[in-house]
PDB file of C-alpha atoms in Angstrom:
ATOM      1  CA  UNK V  16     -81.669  10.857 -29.350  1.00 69.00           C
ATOM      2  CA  UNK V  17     -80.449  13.676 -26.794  1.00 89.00           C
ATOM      3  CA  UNK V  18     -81.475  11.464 -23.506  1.00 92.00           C
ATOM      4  CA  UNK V  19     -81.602   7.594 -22.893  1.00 94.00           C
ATOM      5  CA  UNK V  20     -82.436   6.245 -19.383  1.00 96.00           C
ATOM      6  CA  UNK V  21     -80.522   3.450 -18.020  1.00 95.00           C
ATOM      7  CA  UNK V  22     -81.775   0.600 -17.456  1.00 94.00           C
ATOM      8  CA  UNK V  23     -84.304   0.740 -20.324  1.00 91.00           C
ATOM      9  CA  UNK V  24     -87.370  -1.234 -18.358  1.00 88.00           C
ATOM     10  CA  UNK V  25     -87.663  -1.239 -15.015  1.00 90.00           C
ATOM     11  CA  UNK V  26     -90.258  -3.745 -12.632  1.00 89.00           C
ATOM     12  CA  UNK V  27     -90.920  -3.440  -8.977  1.00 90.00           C
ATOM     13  CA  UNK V  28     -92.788  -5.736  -6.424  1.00 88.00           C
ATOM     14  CA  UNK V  29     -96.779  -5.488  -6.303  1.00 83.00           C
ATOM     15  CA  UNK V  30     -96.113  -4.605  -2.339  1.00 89.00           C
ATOM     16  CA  UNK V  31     -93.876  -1.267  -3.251  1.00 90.00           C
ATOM     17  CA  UNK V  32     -90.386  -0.254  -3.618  1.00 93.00           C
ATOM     18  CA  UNK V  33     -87.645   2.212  -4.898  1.00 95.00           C
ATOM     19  CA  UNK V  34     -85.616   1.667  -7.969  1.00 95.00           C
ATOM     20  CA  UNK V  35     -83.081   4.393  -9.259  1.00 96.00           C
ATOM     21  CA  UNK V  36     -82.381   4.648 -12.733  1.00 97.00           C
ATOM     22  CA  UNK V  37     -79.806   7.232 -14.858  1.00 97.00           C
ATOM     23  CA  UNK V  38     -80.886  10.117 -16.985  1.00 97.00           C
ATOM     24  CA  UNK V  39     -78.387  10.378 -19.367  1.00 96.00           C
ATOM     25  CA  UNK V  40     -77.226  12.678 -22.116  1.00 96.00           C
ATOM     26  CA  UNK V  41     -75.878  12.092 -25.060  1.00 94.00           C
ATOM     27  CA  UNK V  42     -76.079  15.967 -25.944  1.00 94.00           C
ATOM     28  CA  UNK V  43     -73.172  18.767 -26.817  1.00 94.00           C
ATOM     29  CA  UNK V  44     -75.385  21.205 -24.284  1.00 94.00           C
ATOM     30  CA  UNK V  45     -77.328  21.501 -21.516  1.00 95.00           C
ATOM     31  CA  UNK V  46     -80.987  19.838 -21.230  1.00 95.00           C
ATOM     32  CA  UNK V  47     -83.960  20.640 -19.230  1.00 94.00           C
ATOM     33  CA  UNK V  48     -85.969  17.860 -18.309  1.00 95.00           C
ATOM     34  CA  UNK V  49     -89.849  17.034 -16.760  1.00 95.00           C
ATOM     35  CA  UNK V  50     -90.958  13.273 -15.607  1.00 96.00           C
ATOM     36  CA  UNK V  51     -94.591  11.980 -16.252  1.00 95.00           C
ATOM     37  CA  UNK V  52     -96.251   9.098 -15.028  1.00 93.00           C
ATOM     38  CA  UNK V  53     -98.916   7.008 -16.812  1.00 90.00           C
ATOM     39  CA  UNK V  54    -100.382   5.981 -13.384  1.00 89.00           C
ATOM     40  CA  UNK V  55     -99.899   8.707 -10.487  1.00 90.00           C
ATOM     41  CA  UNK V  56    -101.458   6.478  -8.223  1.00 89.00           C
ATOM     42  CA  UNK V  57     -98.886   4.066  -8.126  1.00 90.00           C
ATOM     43  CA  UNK V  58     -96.017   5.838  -8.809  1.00 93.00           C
ATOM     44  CA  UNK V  59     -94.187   8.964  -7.727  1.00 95.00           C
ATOM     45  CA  UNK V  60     -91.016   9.860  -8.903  1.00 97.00           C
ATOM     46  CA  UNK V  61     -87.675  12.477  -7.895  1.00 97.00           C
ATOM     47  CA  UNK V  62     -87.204  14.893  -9.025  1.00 97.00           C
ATOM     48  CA  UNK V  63     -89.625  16.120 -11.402  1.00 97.00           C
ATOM     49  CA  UNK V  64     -88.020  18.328 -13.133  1.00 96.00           C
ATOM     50  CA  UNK V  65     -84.091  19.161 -13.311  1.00 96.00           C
ATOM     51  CA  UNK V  66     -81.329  19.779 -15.842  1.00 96.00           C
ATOM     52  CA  UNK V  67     -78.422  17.047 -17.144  1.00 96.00           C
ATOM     53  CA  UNK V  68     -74.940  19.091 -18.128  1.00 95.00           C
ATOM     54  CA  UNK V  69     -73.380  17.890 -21.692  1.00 95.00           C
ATOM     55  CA  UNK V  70     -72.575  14.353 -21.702  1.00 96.00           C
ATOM     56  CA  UNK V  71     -73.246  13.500 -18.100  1.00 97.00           C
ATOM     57  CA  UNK V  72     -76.085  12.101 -16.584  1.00 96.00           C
ATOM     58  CA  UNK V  73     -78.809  12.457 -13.053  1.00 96.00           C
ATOM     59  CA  UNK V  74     -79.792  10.026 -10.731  1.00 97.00           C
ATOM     60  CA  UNK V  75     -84.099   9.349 -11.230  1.00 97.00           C
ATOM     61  CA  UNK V  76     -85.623   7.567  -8.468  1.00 97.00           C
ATOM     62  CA  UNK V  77     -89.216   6.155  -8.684  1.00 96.00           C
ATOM     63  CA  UNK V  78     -91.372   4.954  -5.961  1.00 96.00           C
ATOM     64  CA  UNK V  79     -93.824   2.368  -7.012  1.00 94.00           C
ATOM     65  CA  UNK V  80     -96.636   2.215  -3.740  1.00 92.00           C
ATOM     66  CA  UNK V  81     -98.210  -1.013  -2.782  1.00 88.00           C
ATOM     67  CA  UNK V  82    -101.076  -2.404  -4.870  1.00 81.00           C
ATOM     68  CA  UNK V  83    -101.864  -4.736  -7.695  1.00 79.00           C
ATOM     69  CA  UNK V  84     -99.850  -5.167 -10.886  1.00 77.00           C
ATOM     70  CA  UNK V  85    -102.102  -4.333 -13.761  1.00 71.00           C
ATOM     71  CA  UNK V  86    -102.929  -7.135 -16.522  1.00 68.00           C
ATOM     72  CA  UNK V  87     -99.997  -7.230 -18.738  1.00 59.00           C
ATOM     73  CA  UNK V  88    -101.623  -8.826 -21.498  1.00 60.00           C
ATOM     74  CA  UNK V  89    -103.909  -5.828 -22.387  1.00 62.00           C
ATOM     75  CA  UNK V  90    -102.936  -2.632 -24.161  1.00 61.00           C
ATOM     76  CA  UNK V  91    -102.310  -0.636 -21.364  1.00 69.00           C
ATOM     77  CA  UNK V  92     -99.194  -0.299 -19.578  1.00 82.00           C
ATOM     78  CA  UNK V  93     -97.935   1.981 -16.870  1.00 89.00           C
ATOM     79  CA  UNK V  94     -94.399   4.286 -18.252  1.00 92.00           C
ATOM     80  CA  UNK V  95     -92.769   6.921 -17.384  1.00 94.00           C
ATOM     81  CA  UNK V  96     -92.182   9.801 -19.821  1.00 95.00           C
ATOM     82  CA  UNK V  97     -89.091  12.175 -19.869  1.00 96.00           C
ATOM     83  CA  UNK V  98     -89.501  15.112 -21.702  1.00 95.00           C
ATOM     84  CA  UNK V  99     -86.115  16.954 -22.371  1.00 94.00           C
ATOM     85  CA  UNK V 100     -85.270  20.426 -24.168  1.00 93.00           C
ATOM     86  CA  UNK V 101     -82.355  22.088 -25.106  1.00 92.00           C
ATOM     87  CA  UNK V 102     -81.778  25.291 -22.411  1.00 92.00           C
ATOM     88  CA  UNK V 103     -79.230  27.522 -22.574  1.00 92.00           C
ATOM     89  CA  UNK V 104     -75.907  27.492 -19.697  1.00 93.00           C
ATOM     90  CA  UNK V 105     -77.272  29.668 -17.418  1.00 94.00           C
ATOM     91  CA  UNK V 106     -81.059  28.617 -17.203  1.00 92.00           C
ATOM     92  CA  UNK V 107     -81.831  27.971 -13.617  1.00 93.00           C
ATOM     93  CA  UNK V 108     -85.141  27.097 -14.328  1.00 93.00           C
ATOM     94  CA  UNK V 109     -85.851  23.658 -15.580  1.00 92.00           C
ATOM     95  CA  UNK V 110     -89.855  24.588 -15.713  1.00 91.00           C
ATOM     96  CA  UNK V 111     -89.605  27.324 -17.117  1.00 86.00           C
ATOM     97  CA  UNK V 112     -88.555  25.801 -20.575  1.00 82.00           C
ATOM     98  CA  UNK V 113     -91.957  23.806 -20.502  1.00 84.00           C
ATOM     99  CA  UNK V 114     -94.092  26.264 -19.732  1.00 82.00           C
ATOM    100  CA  UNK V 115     -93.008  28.165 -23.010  1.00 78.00           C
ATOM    101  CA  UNK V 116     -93.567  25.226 -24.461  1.00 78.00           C
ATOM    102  CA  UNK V 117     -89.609  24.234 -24.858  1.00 76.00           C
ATOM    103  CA  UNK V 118     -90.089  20.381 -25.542  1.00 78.00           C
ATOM    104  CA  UNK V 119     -87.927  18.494 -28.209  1.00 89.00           C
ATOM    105  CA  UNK V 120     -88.264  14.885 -27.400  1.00 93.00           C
ATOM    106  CA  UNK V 121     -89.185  12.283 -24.874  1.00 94.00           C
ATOM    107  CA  UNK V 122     -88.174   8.700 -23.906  1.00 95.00           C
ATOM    108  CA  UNK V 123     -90.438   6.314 -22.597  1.00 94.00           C
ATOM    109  CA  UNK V 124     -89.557   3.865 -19.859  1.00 94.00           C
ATOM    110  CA  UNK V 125     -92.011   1.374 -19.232  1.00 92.00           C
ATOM    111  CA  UNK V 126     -92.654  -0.059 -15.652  1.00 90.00           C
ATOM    112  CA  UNK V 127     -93.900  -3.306 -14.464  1.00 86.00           C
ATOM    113  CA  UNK V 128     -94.853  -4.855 -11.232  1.00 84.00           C
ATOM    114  CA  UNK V 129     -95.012  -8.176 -10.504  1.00 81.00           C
TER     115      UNK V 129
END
């Protein structure tokens, strides 16, 4: 895989709070990325979209908002999604690769509040 976040899982408080995590790459070129949240309502994140260098990695920080953890024990849990594609050097763009439909992969982190 071209992109790993670090720490895999992430939880917050149920009254709100700010975690940072790392984007990295494990990739030989330069990679456009986009963020997605399962639950928008609860979580915002920065940036949304950006680019990650060969081999080096950006800071991702999420906001989780006050309000009530969801029910673990069912089916549905809120994650983040991190789309990535392969751009080329001088891109300055990092939408632009998704709205032509650039994706190659994603990694899921899944978040939890307790």
């Amino acid at each position: 895989m071209a992109l790993n976040i670090d720490p895999a899982e992430t939880s917050f408080p149920a009254a709100g709070g700010n975690v940072t995590v790392k984007i990295v790459s494990t990739a030989e070129s330069k990679l456009a990325f986009k963020v997605k949240t399962s639950n928008n309502e609860c979580y915002r994140v920065k940036p949304v979209f950006g680019f990650i260098e060969p081999k080096a990695d950006a800071p991702l920080e999420i906001m989780r908002m006050a309000g009530p953890p969801k029910d673990y024990s069912q089916s549905v849990q809120d994650k983040l999604v991190v789309q990535w594609a392969e751009v080329p050097p001088e891109e300055t763009d990092p939408k632009a690769s998704f709205a032509a439909q650039a994706q190659q992969g994603e990694v899921i982190l899944p978040l939890k509040a307790a």
